[in-house]
mmCIF file of C-alpha atoms in Angstrom:
data_model
loop_
_atom_site.group_PDB
_atom_site.id
_atom_site.type_symbol
_atom_site.label_atom_id
_atom_site.label_comp_id
_atom_site.label_asym_id
_atom_site.label_seq_id
_atom_site.Cartn_x
_atom_site.Cartn_y
_atom_site.Cartn_z
ATOM 1 C CA UNK A 26 121.730 61.687 -75.537
ATOM 2 C CA UNK A 27 125.508 63.187 -75.501
ATOM 3 C CA UNK A 28 126.015 62.269 -71.892
ATOM 4 C CA UNK A 29 124.743 58.502 -73.143
ATOM 5 C CA UNK A 30 127.156 58.722 -76.144
ATOM 6 C CA UNK A 31 129.767 59.578 -73.873
ATOM 7 C CA UNK A 32 129.017 57.077 -71.411
ATOM 8 C CA UNK A 33 129.742 54.728 -74.526
ATOM 9 C CA UNK A 34 132.805 55.694 -75.477
ATOM 10 C CA UNK A 35 134.148 56.197 -71.654
ATOM 11 C CA UNK A 36 132.817 51.989 -71.006
ATOM 12 C CA UNK A 37 133.921 51.383 -74.642
ATOM 13 C CA UNK A 38 137.644 51.899 -73.517
ATOM 14 C CA UNK A 39 138.153 50.236 -69.960
ATOM 15 C CA UNK A 40 139.911 47.496 -72.213
ATOM 16 C CA UNK A 41 142.549 46.610 -69.369
ATOM 17 C CA UNK A 42 144.320 44.162 -71.646
ATOM 18 C CA UNK A 43 145.047 47.299 -74.110
ATOM 19 C CA UNK A 44 148.628 47.948 -72.634
ATOM 20 C CA UNK A 45 149.847 45.061 -71.923
ATOM 21 C CA UNK A 46 148.139 43.156 -75.146
ATOM 22 C CA UNK A 47 151.631 42.539 -77.460
ATOM 23 C CA UNK A 48 153.033 41.475 -73.771
ATOM 24 C CA UNK A 49 150.317 38.218 -73.425
ATOM 25 C CA UNK A 50 151.005 37.587 -76.937
ATOM 26 C CA UNK A 51 154.830 37.037 -75.834
ATOM 27 C CA UNK A 52 153.779 35.721 -72.608
ATOM 28 C CA UNK A 53 151.927 32.821 -74.650
ATOM 29 C CA UNK A 54 154.933 32.329 -76.449
ATOM 30 C CA UNK A 55 153.834 34.596 -80.009
ATOM 31 C CA UNK A 56 157.242 36.014 -82.243
ATOM 32 C CA UNK A 57 156.674 39.641 -83.559
ATOM 33 C CA UNK A 58 155.947 37.385 -86.826
ATOM 34 C CA UNK A 59 153.071 35.585 -85.189
ATOM 35 C CA UNK A 60 151.497 38.648 -83.264
ATOM 36 C CA UNK A 61 152.096 40.520 -86.810
ATOM 37 C CA UNK A 62 150.440 37.842 -88.945
ATOM 38 C CA UNK A 63 147.421 37.902 -85.939
ATOM 39 C CA UNK A 64 146.827 41.559 -86.480
ATOM 40 C CA UNK A 65 146.794 40.891 -89.711
ATOM 41 C CA UNK A 66 144.320 37.944 -89.506
ATOM 42 C CA UNK A 67 142.068 40.161 -87.591
ATOM 43 C CA UNK A 68 141.724 43.362 -90.340
ATOM 44 C CA UNK A 69 140.925 40.648 -92.745
ATOM 45 C CA UNK A 70 138.199 39.377 -90.170
ATOM 46 C CA UNK A 71 137.079 43.279 -90.528
ATOM 47 C CA UNK A 72 138.270 43.900 -94.065
ATOM 48 C CA UNK A 73 135.916 41.070 -94.607
ATOM 49 C CA UNK A 74 132.660 41.345 -92.222
ATOM 50 C CA UNK A 75 133.038 45.289 -92.794
ATOM 51 C CA UNK A 76 130.485 46.351 -95.184
ATOM 52 C CA UNK A 77 127.649 43.750 -94.030
ATOM 53 C CA UNK A 78 127.682 44.356 -90.582
ATOM 54 C CA UNK A 79 127.557 48.194 -91.823
ATOM 55 C CA UNK A 80 124.324 47.022 -93.709
ATOM 56 C CA UNK A 81 122.840 44.881 -91.600
ATOM 57 C CA UNK A 82 123.746 48.078 -89.202
ATOM 58 C CA UNK A 83 121.593 50.059 -91.890
ATOM 59 C CA UNK A 84 118.905 47.722 -92.692
ATOM 60 C CA UNK A 85 117.772 45.902 -89.976
ATOM 61 C CA UNK A 86 119.049 49.034 -86.871
ATOM 62 C CA UNK A 87 122.398 50.328 -85.261
ATOM 63 C CA UNK A 88 121.201 50.205 -82.158
ATOM 64 C CA UNK A 89 120.711 46.548 -82.266
ATOM 65 C CA UNK A 90 124.257 46.140 -83.758
ATOM 66 C CA UNK A 91 125.954 47.167 -80.810
ATOM 67 C CA UNK A 92 124.224 44.977 -78.854
ATOM 68 C CA UNK A 93 125.366 42.406 -80.814
ATOM 69 C CA UNK A 94 128.830 44.552 -81.348
ATOM 70 C CA UNK A 95 129.441 44.131 -77.398
ATOM 71 C CA UNK A 96 127.707 40.411 -77.004
ATOM 72 C CA UNK A 97 130.364 39.567 -79.668
ATOM 73 C CA UNK A 98 133.348 41.416 -77.549
ATOM 74 C CA UNK A 99 132.507 39.915 -74.672
ATOM 75 C CA UNK A 100 132.911 36.377 -75.491
ATOM 76 C CA UNK A 101 135.997 37.047 -77.380
ATOM 77 C CA UNK A 102 137.783 38.111 -73.860
ATOM 78 C CA UNK A 103 136.741 34.854 -72.624
ATOM 79 C CA UNK A 104 138.447 33.823 -75.378
ATOM 80 C CA UNK A 105 141.373 35.180 -74.872
ATOM 81 C CA UNK A 106 141.888 34.429 -71.495
ATOM 82 C CA UNK A 107 141.823 30.671 -72.149
ATOM 83 C CA UNK A 108 143.649 30.131 -74.956
ATOM 84 C CA UNK A 109 147.111 27.810 -75.311
ATOM 85 C CA UNK A 110 147.538 27.788 -78.883
ATOM 86 C CA UNK A 111 147.978 29.579 -81.795
ATOM 87 C CA UNK A 112 144.715 28.843 -83.156
ATOM 88 C CA UNK A 113 143.175 28.947 -80.663
ATOM 89 C CA UNK A 114 144.162 32.604 -80.126
ATOM 90 C CA UNK A 115 143.452 32.522 -84.510
ATOM 91 C CA UNK A 116 139.778 32.295 -82.461
ATOM 92 C CA UNK A 117 139.681 35.449 -80.120
ATOM 93 C CA UNK A 118 140.620 37.158 -82.748
ATOM 94 C CA UNK A 119 137.833 36.596 -84.943
ATOM 95 C CA UNK A 120 135.055 37.030 -82.623
ATOM 96 C CA UNK A 121 136.763 39.749 -81.178
ATOM 97 C CA UNK A 122 137.175 41.032 -84.819
ATOM 98 C CA UNK A 123 133.166 40.371 -85.403
ATOM 99 C CA UNK A 124 132.823 42.824 -82.732
ATOM 100 C CA UNK A 125 134.595 45.209 -83.769
ATOM 101 C CA UNK A 126 133.002 44.745 -87.654
ATOM 102 C CA UNK A 127 129.638 45.450 -85.750
ATOM 103 C CA UNK A 128 130.523 48.684 -84.292
ATOM 104 C CA UNK A 129 133.373 50.958 -86.332
ATOM 105 C CA UNK A 130 130.796 53.416 -88.388
ATOM 106 C CA UNK A 131 127.437 52.783 -86.683
ATOM 107 C CA UNK A 132 128.038 54.199 -83.112
ATOM 108 C CA UNK A 133 129.424 57.175 -85.755
ATOM 109 C CA UNK A 134 126.430 57.142 -88.339
ATOM 110 C CA UNK A 135 124.257 57.041 -84.437
ATOM 111 C CA UNK A 136 126.047 60.624 -82.924
ATOM 112 C CA UNK A 137 125.674 61.903 -87.283
ATOM 113 C CA UNK A 138 122.025 60.694 -87.021
ATOM 114 C CA UNK A 139 120.789 62.132 -83.998
ATOM 115 C CA UNK A 140 122.608 65.732 -85.001
ATOM 116 C CA UNK A 141 121.031 65.902 -88.311
ATOM 117 C CA UNK A 142 117.722 65.437 -86.042
ATOM 118 C CA UNK A 143 118.977 68.110 -84.044
ATOM 119 C CA UNK A 144 119.340 70.270 -86.469
ATOM 120 C CA UNK A 145 122.710 70.096 -85.631
ATOM 121 C CA UNK A 146 124.788 69.062 -88.917
ATOM 122 C CA UNK A 147 127.287 72.059 -88.202
ATOM 123 C CA UNK A 148 128.694 70.921 -84.830
ATOM 124 C CA UNK A 149 129.594 67.311 -86.452
ATOM 125 C CA UNK A 150 133.836 68.245 -85.836
ATOM 126 C CA UNK A 151 133.093 69.300 -82.747
ATOM 127 C CA UNK A 152 130.947 67.275 -81.265
ATOM 128 C CA UNK A 153 132.219 63.813 -82.310
ATOM 129 C CA UNK A 154 135.627 65.161 -80.485
ATOM 130 C CA UNK A 155 134.564 66.087 -77.404
ATOM 131 C CA UNK A 156 132.361 62.109 -77.193
ATOM 132 C CA UNK A 157 135.520 60.970 -78.854
ATOM 133 C CA UNK A 158 137.440 62.828 -75.931
ATOM 134 C CA UNK A 159 135.049 61.032 -73.182
ATOM 135 C CA UNK A 160 136.149 57.482 -74.620
ATOM 136 C CA UNK A 161 139.994 58.724 -74.144
ATOM 137 C CA UNK A 162 139.489 59.278 -71.060
ATOM 138 C CA UNK A 163 138.342 56.155 -70.139
ATOM 139 C CA UNK A 164 141.805 55.241 -71.851
ATOM 140 C CA UNK A 165 143.334 57.408 -69.139
ATOM 141 C CA UNK A 166 141.185 55.483 -66.202
ATOM 142 C CA UNK A 167 142.133 52.270 -67.763
ATOM 143 C CA UNK A 168 146.000 52.655 -68.306
ATOM 144 C CA UNK A 169 146.655 52.908 -64.030
ATOM 145 C CA UNK A 170 143.719 50.303 -63.105
ATOM 146 C CA UNK A 171 145.101 48.173 -66.054
ATOM 147 C CA UNK A 172 148.899 48.525 -64.218
ATOM 148 C CA UNK A 173 147.548 47.754 -60.789
ATOM 149 C CA UNK A 174 145.209 44.542 -62.420
ATOM 150 C CA UNK A 175 148.523 43.490 -63.509
ATOM 151 C CA UNK A 176 150.868 44.111 -60.778
ATOM 152 C CA UNK A 177 147.713 41.453 -58.737
ATOM 153 C CA UNK A 178 147.290 39.116 -61.314
ATOM 154 C CA UNK A 179 150.167 36.041 -61.477
ATOM 155 C CA UNK A 180 150.089 36.403 -66.057
ATOM 156 C CA UNK A 181 148.778 38.600 -68.239
ATOM 157 C CA UNK A 182 146.235 36.279 -69.845
ATOM 158 C CA UNK A 183 143.970 36.989 -66.943
ATOM 159 C CA UNK A 184 143.557 40.417 -66.980
ATOM 160 C CA UNK A 185 141.263 40.375 -70.305
ATOM 161 C CA UNK A 186 138.451 38.936 -67.837
ATOM 162 C CA UNK A 187 138.285 42.118 -66.054
ATOM 163 C CA UNK A 188 137.338 44.040 -69.468
ATOM 164 C CA UNK A 189 134.181 41.852 -69.086
ATOM 165 C CA UNK A 190 132.226 43.861 -66.201
ATOM 166 C CA UNK A 191 132.762 47.291 -67.746
ATOM 167 C CA UNK A 192 131.195 45.574 -70.948
ATOM 168 C CA UNK A 193 128.089 44.224 -69.257
ATOM 169 C CA UNK A 194 127.109 48.444 -68.163
ATOM 170 C CA UNK A 195 127.692 48.987 -71.503
ATOM 171 C CA UNK A 196 125.723 45.834 -72.507
ATOM 172 C CA UNK A 197 122.829 47.904 -70.942
ATOM 173 C CA UNK A 198 123.365 50.998 -71.497
ATOM 174 C CA UNK A 199 123.235 50.313 -75.273
ATOM 175 C CA UNK A 200 120.280 47.859 -75.028
ATOM 176 C CA UNK A 201 118.122 50.998 -73.917
ATOM 177 C CA UNK A 202 118.752 53.779 -76.019
ATOM 178 C CA UNK A 203 116.049 55.517 -77.948
ATOM 179 C CA UNK A 204 114.947 52.901 -80.654
ATOM 180 C CA UNK A 205 114.834 55.885 -83.223
ATOM 181 C CA UNK A 206 118.756 56.046 -82.826
ATOM 182 C CA UNK A 207 117.965 52.323 -84.648
ATOM 183 C CA UNK A 208 117.326 54.959 -88.118
ATOM 184 C CA UNK A 209 115.043 54.261 -90.263
ATOM 185 C CA UNK A 210 115.159 50.390 -90.365
ATOM 186 C CA UNK A 211 113.187 48.908 -93.571
ATOM 187 C CA UNK A 212 109.792 46.869 -93.006
ATOM 188 C CA UNK A 213 111.060 44.597 -95.617
ATOM 189 C CA UNK A 214 114.018 43.980 -95.268
ATOM 190 C CA UNK A 215 115.561 40.388 -97.191
ATOM 191 C CA UNK A 216 118.848 39.231 -98.450
ATOM 192 C CA UNK A 217 117.922 41.280 -101.561
ATOM 193 C CA UNK A 218 118.316 44.392 -100.257
ATOM 194 C CA UNK A 219 120.509 44.350 -98.068
ATOM 195 C CA UNK A 220 122.956 43.427 -101.716
ATOM 196 C CA UNK A 221 120.635 46.469 -103.303
ATOM 197 C CA UNK A 222 121.929 48.740 -100.312
ATOM 198 C CA UNK A 223 125.096 47.079 -100.339
ATOM 199 C CA UNK A 224 125.684 48.180 -104.565
ATOM 200 C CA UNK A 225 124.084 51.697 -103.979
ATOM 201 C CA UNK A 226 126.643 52.114 -101.130
ATOM 202 C CA UNK A 227 128.605 51.464 -103.335
ATOM 203 C CA UNK A 228 128.211 53.441 -105.867
ATOM 204 C CA UNK A 229 127.957 56.685 -103.986
ATOM 205 C CA UNK A 230 131.515 55.605 -103.015
ATOM 206 C CA UNK A 231 133.089 55.194 -105.667
ATOM 207 C CA UNK A 232 131.090 56.558 -108.459
ATOM 208 C CA UNK A 233 131.889 60.320 -106.627
ATOM 209 C CA UNK A 234 134.674 62.212 -106.300
ATOM 210 C CA UNK A 235 134.347 63.754 -102.900
ATOM 211 C CA UNK A 236 133.983 60.395 -100.783
ATOM 212 C CA UNK A 237 136.498 58.736 -102.913
ATOM 213 C CA UNK A 238 138.769 60.905 -102.138
ATOM 214 C CA UNK A 239 138.501 60.412 -98.113
ATOM 215 C CA UNK A 240 137.803 57.368 -97.944
ATOM 216 C CA UNK A 241 141.896 57.103 -99.844
ATOM 217 C CA UNK A 242 142.898 59.955 -97.443
ATOM 218 C CA UNK A 243 141.904 58.400 -94.223
ATOM 219 C CA UNK A 244 142.910 55.053 -95.078
ATOM 220 C CA UNK A 245 146.456 56.246 -95.892
ATOM 221 C CA UNK A 246 147.019 57.501 -92.536
ATOM 222 C CA UNK A 247 144.891 55.302 -90.106
ATOM 223 C CA UNK A 248 146.743 52.584 -91.854
ATOM 224 C CA UNK A 249 149.726 53.718 -91.297
ATOM 225 C CA UNK A 250 149.395 54.456 -87.292
ATOM 226 C CA UNK A 251 147.018 51.328 -86.820
ATOM 227 C CA UNK A 252 149.919 49.256 -88.010
ATOM 228 C CA UNK A 253 153.004 50.745 -85.432
ATOM 229 C CA UNK A 254 151.154 52.089 -82.724
ATOM 230 C CA UNK A 255 151.131 49.517 -80.667
ATOM 231 C CA UNK A 256 155.457 49.521 -81.022
ATOM 232 C CA UNK A 257 155.327 51.619 -77.711
ATOM 233 C CA UNK A 258 154.545 47.869 -75.246
ATOM 234 C CA UNK A 259 158.189 46.931 -76.169
ATOM 235 C CA UNK A 260 159.328 49.821 -76.389
ATOM 236 C CA UNK A 261 158.395 50.648 -73.049
ATOM 237 C CA UNK A 262 159.551 47.072 -71.961
ATOM 238 C CA UNK A 263 162.879 48.087 -73.602
ATOM 239 C CA UNK A 264 163.157 51.678 -71.276
ATOM 240 C CA UNK A 265 162.269 49.580 -68.336
ATOM 241 C CA UNK A 266 164.925 47.656 -68.568
ATOM 242 C CA UNK A 267 167.489 51.376 -67.603
ATOM 243 C CA UNK A 268 164.789 52.899 -65.959
ATOM 244 C CA UNK A 269 166.103 54.388 -62.412
ATOM 245 C CA UNK A 270 163.160 53.920 -60.599
ATOM 246 C CA UNK A 271 161.693 51.044 -59.157
ATOM 247 C CA UNK A 272 165.523 50.081 -59.592
ATOM 248 C CA UNK A 273 164.953 47.375 -57.295
ATOM 249 C CA UNK A 274 161.802 45.896 -58.321
ATOM 250 C CA UNK A 275 161.830 43.028 -61.152
ATOM 251 C CA UNK A 276 161.717 44.031 -64.622
ATOM 252 C CA UNK A 277 158.393 42.715 -64.902
ATOM 253 C CA UNK A 278 157.431 45.338 -62.530
ATOM 254 C CA UNK A 279 159.145 48.200 -63.582
ATOM 255 C CA UNK A 280 157.192 47.544 -67.290
ATOM 256 C CA UNK A 281 154.002 46.900 -65.672
ATOM 257 C CA UNK A 282 153.752 50.503 -63.397
ATOM 258 C CA UNK A 283 155.703 52.537 -66.902
ATOM 259 C CA UNK A 284 153.359 50.929 -69.690
ATOM 260 C CA UNK A 285 150.884 51.927 -66.539
ATOM 261 C CA UNK A 286 151.839 55.620 -66.371
ATOM 262 C CA UNK A 287 152.635 56.335 -70.496
ATOM 263 C CA UNK A 288 149.659 54.801 -71.523
ATOM 264 C CA UNK A 289 147.416 57.331 -68.639
ATOM 265 C CA UNK A 290 149.475 60.461 -70.486
ATOM 266 C CA UNK A 291 148.831 59.208 -74.033
ATOM 267 C CA UNK A 292 145.368 58.897 -73.261
ATOM 268 C CA UNK A 293 144.654 62.146 -71.504
ATOM 269 C CA UNK A 294 147.327 64.374 -73.782
ATOM 270 C CA UNK A 295 144.967 62.385 -76.401
ATOM 271 C CA UNK A 296 141.569 63.085 -74.891
ATOM 272 C CA UNK A 297 142.152 67.422 -75.375
ATOM 273 C CA UNK A 298 143.783 66.773 -78.519
ATOM 274 C CA UNK A 299 140.033 65.190 -79.499
ATOM 275 C CA UNK A 300 137.970 67.641 -77.931
ATOM 276 C CA UNK A 301 140.218 70.509 -78.993
ATOM 277 C CA UNK A 302 140.530 69.525 -82.609
ATOM 278 C CA UNK A 303 137.526 71.517 -83.697
ATOM 279 C CA UNK A 304 139.360 74.498 -82.909
ATOM 280 C CA UNK A 305 142.740 73.245 -85.072
ATOM 281 C CA UNK A 306 140.191 73.162 -87.823
ATOM 282 C CA UNK A 307 138.758 76.578 -87.072
ATOM 283 C CA UNK A 308 142.458 77.953 -86.791
ATOM 284 C CA UNK A 309 143.911 76.119 -89.834
ATOM 285 C CA UNK A 310 141.039 77.795 -91.948
ATOM 286 C CA UNK A 311 138.940 74.482 -92.105
ATOM 287 C CA UNK A 312 139.385 71.388 -91.830
ATOM 288 C CA UNK A 313 140.749 70.477 -96.096
ATOM 289 C CA UNK A 314 143.429 72.793 -94.528
ATOM 290 C CA UNK A 315 144.195 71.074 -90.824
ATOM 291 C CA UNK A 316 144.341 67.156 -92.611
ATOM 292 C CA UNK A 317 146.580 69.617 -94.735
ATOM 293 C CA UNK A 318 148.794 70.352 -91.610
ATOM 294 C CA UNK A 319 148.272 67.460 -90.335
ATOM 295 C CA UNK A 320 149.769 65.010 -92.738
ATOM 296 C CA UNK A 321 153.246 67.097 -92.551
ATOM 297 C CA UNK A 322 153.400 67.346 -88.694
ATOM 298 C CA UNK A 323 153.024 63.524 -88.511
ATOM 299 C CA UNK A 324 155.999 62.566 -91.338
ATOM 300 C CA UNK A 325 157.752 64.750 -89.060
ATOM 301 C CA UNK A 326 157.440 63.114 -86.049
ATOM 302 C CA UNK A 327 157.867 59.479 -88.250
ATOM 303 C CA UNK A 328 161.196 61.322 -89.360
ATOM 304 C CA UNK A 329 162.344 62.344 -85.886
ATOM 305 C CA UNK A 330 161.489 59.258 -84.086
ATOM 306 C CA UNK A 331 163.614 57.122 -86.915
ATOM 307 C CA UNK A 332 166.961 58.148 -84.965
ATOM 308 C CA UNK A 333 165.745 58.244 -81.494
ATOM 309 C CA UNK A 334 164.223 54.076 -82.517
ATOM 310 C CA UNK A 335 167.770 53.279 -84.364
ATOM 311 C CA UNK A 336 170.253 54.562 -81.078
ATOM 312 C CA UNK A 337 167.328 53.450 -78.756
ATOM 313 C CA UNK A 338 166.869 57.232 -76.675
ATOM 314 C CA UNK A 339 164.259 56.144 -74.560
ATOM 315 C CA UNK A 340 162.778 59.256 -73.714
ATOM 316 C CA UNK A 341 162.465 60.095 -76.986
ATOM 317 C CA UNK A 342 160.570 56.757 -78.693
ATOM 318 C CA UNK A 343 158.526 56.843 -75.456
ATOM 319 C CA UNK A 344 157.390 60.359 -76.690
ATOM 320 C CA UNK A 345 157.179 60.465 -80.207
ATOM 321 C CA UNK A 346 154.802 57.385 -79.897
ATOM 322 C CA UNK A 347 152.278 59.837 -77.443
ATOM 323 C CA UNK A 348 152.907 62.953 -80.289
ATOM 324 C CA UNK A 349 151.923 60.411 -83.114
ATOM 325 C CA UNK A 350 148.541 60.136 -80.550
ATOM 326 C CA UNK A 351 147.746 63.139 -79.889
ATOM 327 C CA UNK A 352 147.583 64.090 -83.963
ATOM 328 C CA UNK A 353 146.008 60.892 -84.551
ATOM 329 C CA UNK A 354 142.847 62.219 -82.076
ATOM 330 C CA UNK A 355 143.270 65.499 -83.689
ATOM 331 C CA UNK A 356 142.692 64.169 -87.427
ATOM 332 C CA UNK A 357 140.511 61.312 -86.604
ATOM 333 C CA UNK A 358 137.430 63.985 -85.724
ATOM 334 C CA UNK A 359 138.284 66.210 -88.824
ATOM 335 C CA UNK A 360 137.619 63.566 -91.024
ATOM 336 C CA UNK A 361 135.521 62.038 -89.532
ATOM 337 C CA UNK A 362 133.176 65.432 -90.528
ATOM 338 C CA UNK A 363 134.368 65.155 -93.909
ATOM 339 C CA UNK A 364 133.469 61.418 -94.815
ATOM 340 C CA UNK A 365 130.179 62.410 -93.730
ATOM 341 C CA UNK A 366 129.911 65.639 -95.704
ATOM 342 C CA UNK A 367 130.488 63.943 -98.182
ATOM 343 C CA UNK A 368 128.226 61.085 -98.160
ATOM 344 C CA UNK A 369 124.333 60.779 -97.879
ATOM 345 C CA UNK A 370 122.674 60.487 -94.815
ATOM 346 C CA UNK A 371 121.271 57.055 -96.432
ATOM 347 C CA UNK A 372 124.098 55.518 -96.638
ATOM 348 C CA UNK A 373 125.694 56.992 -92.891
ATOM 349 C CA UNK A 374 127.175 53.698 -91.360
ATOM 350 C CA UNK A 375 128.177 51.926 -94.127
ATOM 351 C CA UNK A 376 130.166 54.579 -96.046
ATOM 352 C CA UNK A 377 131.807 54.539 -91.957
ATOM 353 C CA UNK A 378 132.439 50.987 -92.297
ATOM 354 C CA UNK A 379 133.790 50.992 -96.381
ATOM 355 C CA UNK A 380 136.101 53.676 -94.959
ATOM 356 C CA UNK A 381 136.861 51.356 -91.363
ATOM 357 C CA UNK A 382 137.474 48.617 -94.186
ATOM 358 C CA UNK A 383 139.865 50.247 -96.394
ATOM 359 C CA UNK A 384 142.120 50.727 -93.054
ATOM 360 C CA UNK A 385 141.841 47.121 -91.972
ATOM 361 C CA UNK A 386 142.790 46.103 -95.689
ATOM 362 C CA UNK A 387 145.996 48.327 -95.258
ATOM 363 C CA UNK A 388 146.686 46.529 -91.885
ATOM 364 C CA UNK A 389 146.176 43.434 -93.204
ATOM 365 C CA UNK A 390 149.362 43.937 -95.788
ATOM 366 C CA UNK A 391 151.270 45.992 -92.909
ATOM 367 C CA UNK A 392 151.607 43.799 -89.724
ATOM 368 C CA UNK A 393 152.801 40.969 -91.147
ATOM 369 C CA UNK A 394 155.453 43.255 -92.303
ATOM 370 C CA UNK A 395 156.322 45.557 -89.823
ATOM 371 C CA UNK A 396 156.346 42.681 -87.603
ATOM 372 C CA UNK A 397 158.925 40.483 -89.517
ATOM 373 C CA UNK A 398 161.103 43.237 -90.356
ATOM 374 C CA UNK A 399 160.877 43.530 -86.549
ATOM 375 C CA UNK A 400 162.178 39.934 -85.843
ATOM 376 C CA UNK A 401 164.864 40.363 -89.231
ATOM 377 C CA UNK A 402 166.783 43.497 -87.243
ATOM 378 C CA UNK A 403 166.506 41.419 -84.175
ATOM 379 C CA UNK A 404 167.825 38.355 -85.032
ATOM 380 C CA UNK A 405 170.162 36.930 -82.543
ATOM 381 C CA UNK A 406 168.956 39.870 -79.514
ATOM 382 C CA UNK A 407 166.974 38.199 -76.325
ATOM 383 C CA UNK A 408 167.687 40.745 -74.189
ATOM 384 C CA UNK A 409 164.879 43.758 -73.888
ATOM 385 C CA UNK A 410 166.846 46.190 -73.548
ATOM 386 C CA UNK A 411 169.396 45.336 -76.671
ATOM 387 C CA UNK A 412 166.371 45.523 -78.862
ATOM 388 C CA UNK A 413 165.162 48.115 -81.806
ATOM 389 C CA UNK A 414 163.039 49.418 -83.733
ATOM 390 C CA UNK A 415 163.536 51.333 -85.840
ATOM 391 C CA UNK A 416 162.144 49.466 -88.232
ATOM 392 C CA UNK A 417 158.281 50.653 -87.363
ATOM 393 C CA UNK A 418 159.315 54.365 -87.936
ATOM 394 C CA UNK A 419 161.123 53.277 -91.504
ATOM 395 C CA UNK A 420 157.551 52.205 -92.669
ATOM 396 C CA UNK A 421 155.723 54.860 -91.649
ATOM 397 C CA UNK A 422 157.883 57.451 -92.863
ATOM 398 C CA UNK A 423 158.683 55.251 -96.393
ATOM 399 C CA UNK A 424 154.368 55.367 -96.719
ATOM 400 C CA UNK A 425 153.945 58.659 -95.725
ATOM 401 C CA UNK A 426 156.770 60.019 -98.454
ATOM 402 C CA UNK A 427 155.000 57.732 -101.008
ATOM 403 C CA UNK A 428 151.593 59.359 -99.920
ATOM 404 C CA UNK A 429 152.412 62.986 -99.862
ATOM 405 C CA UNK A 430 154.402 62.370 -103.379
ATOM 406 C CA UNK A 431 150.977 60.973 -104.881
ATOM 407 C CA UNK A 432 148.813 64.029 -103.371
ATOM 408 C CA UNK A 433 151.242 66.310 -104.575
ATOM 409 C CA UNK A 434 151.479 64.394 -108.545
ATOM 410 C CA UNK A 435 147.459 64.231 -108.196
ATOM 411 C CA UNK A 436 147.012 67.892 -106.926
ATOM 412 C CA UNK A 437 149.386 69.664 -109.946
ATOM 413 C CA UNK A 438 147.363 67.266 -112.297
ATOM 414 C CA UNK A 439 143.928 68.847 -111.112
ATOM 415 C CA UNK A 440 145.085 71.680 -111.159
ATOM 416 C CA UNK A 441 147.302 71.819 -114.898
ATOM 417 C CA UNK A 442 143.530 69.809 -116.161
ATOM 418 C CA UNK A 443 141.880 72.769 -115.014
ATOM 419 C CA UNK A 444 143.644 75.523 -116.632
ATOM 420 C CA UNK A 445 143.778 73.931 -119.548
ATOM 421 C CA UNK A 446 145.902 73.111 -122.899
ATOM 422 C CA UNK A 447 146.937 76.809 -123.526
ATOM 423 C CA UNK A 448 145.693 78.052 -127.081
ATOM 424 C CA UNK A 449 148.130 78.518 -130.092
ATOM 425 C CA UNK A 450 149.084 81.649 -131.433
#
């Protein structure tokens, strides 16, 4: 099954539009503020659908939910390709959100449940890191293919259609998973059963300090990253203006070639980071210590990126995004393992869906804000090479500073409570 799990991740990431998503939206006439609103809408939609779809996965079958997810993605690709107005793009994004909502948490729960059945719970970080690395390898293979397809296409919109082919193969892969991976499905499933399961899962998560703390930590780190990561695309376009290679080519060609190269490097480094995440955990003396180290490392990267983005240091800007991606790929397997340790197997998909929902809520607020700030500082600027994206790093740095300060204050308070008041003599 590890091969099948890895194949799923590899095929899922054959999204040939991904390195050019922002360009595709700009080609359709959207501003960064509108792109932020579109991303925010996607995250709100995911947030609304997340828990119900997670519960459906636990009650009706996880394998079936993954099939529904893949079908929703495929329809959304068609919608993106042929959308020409903002409201049509919102409809396409809603379909994409349905796919995300059925997927997020569910496949992780399948993997974790399989490990339990195999008696290999102690290998959570290692095995999830391994399967996630194949997802990143899929993205690395996707990047040069995407650049080639972009070069052969008249515009960016048609690239969405090419992803339907690998997604069809993945649909077959998921549909033929063993039936036992559906999990313990209820034979008397009903709306009342779903509501009861949701209530029990909520009590389990928010009534216990462990799961609650994991969810807050996860949404903060992942939410910041998800809000800023796609700004590597306009940064690449800005860098392409001054690219000495292919100087005789037009800006679009240079952008496509550079985007393919950057995304290949980003995803290959991400694959290596994900596969080695368990070693980072062991070297740090445990997953909790590794998580704290990653917080500090990521804070440092945002601090270094701020002047790079402000002064438009091309190599430094791109390297900053690549390092952020690598750190995120070390972080995610460790975080999934920590969440699973603090959760009941009965609510596996639901808890992981709550984790994803919380992140979606954060991004729904943050993405439009970041887009507005980028538009604000670039008001009147039309040349790609003259645009600045320092609000991206400023936002990440500000939120991480707040979270780290709050975390330290909370830790100090917990220690004081543990010691108790001093007795007077």
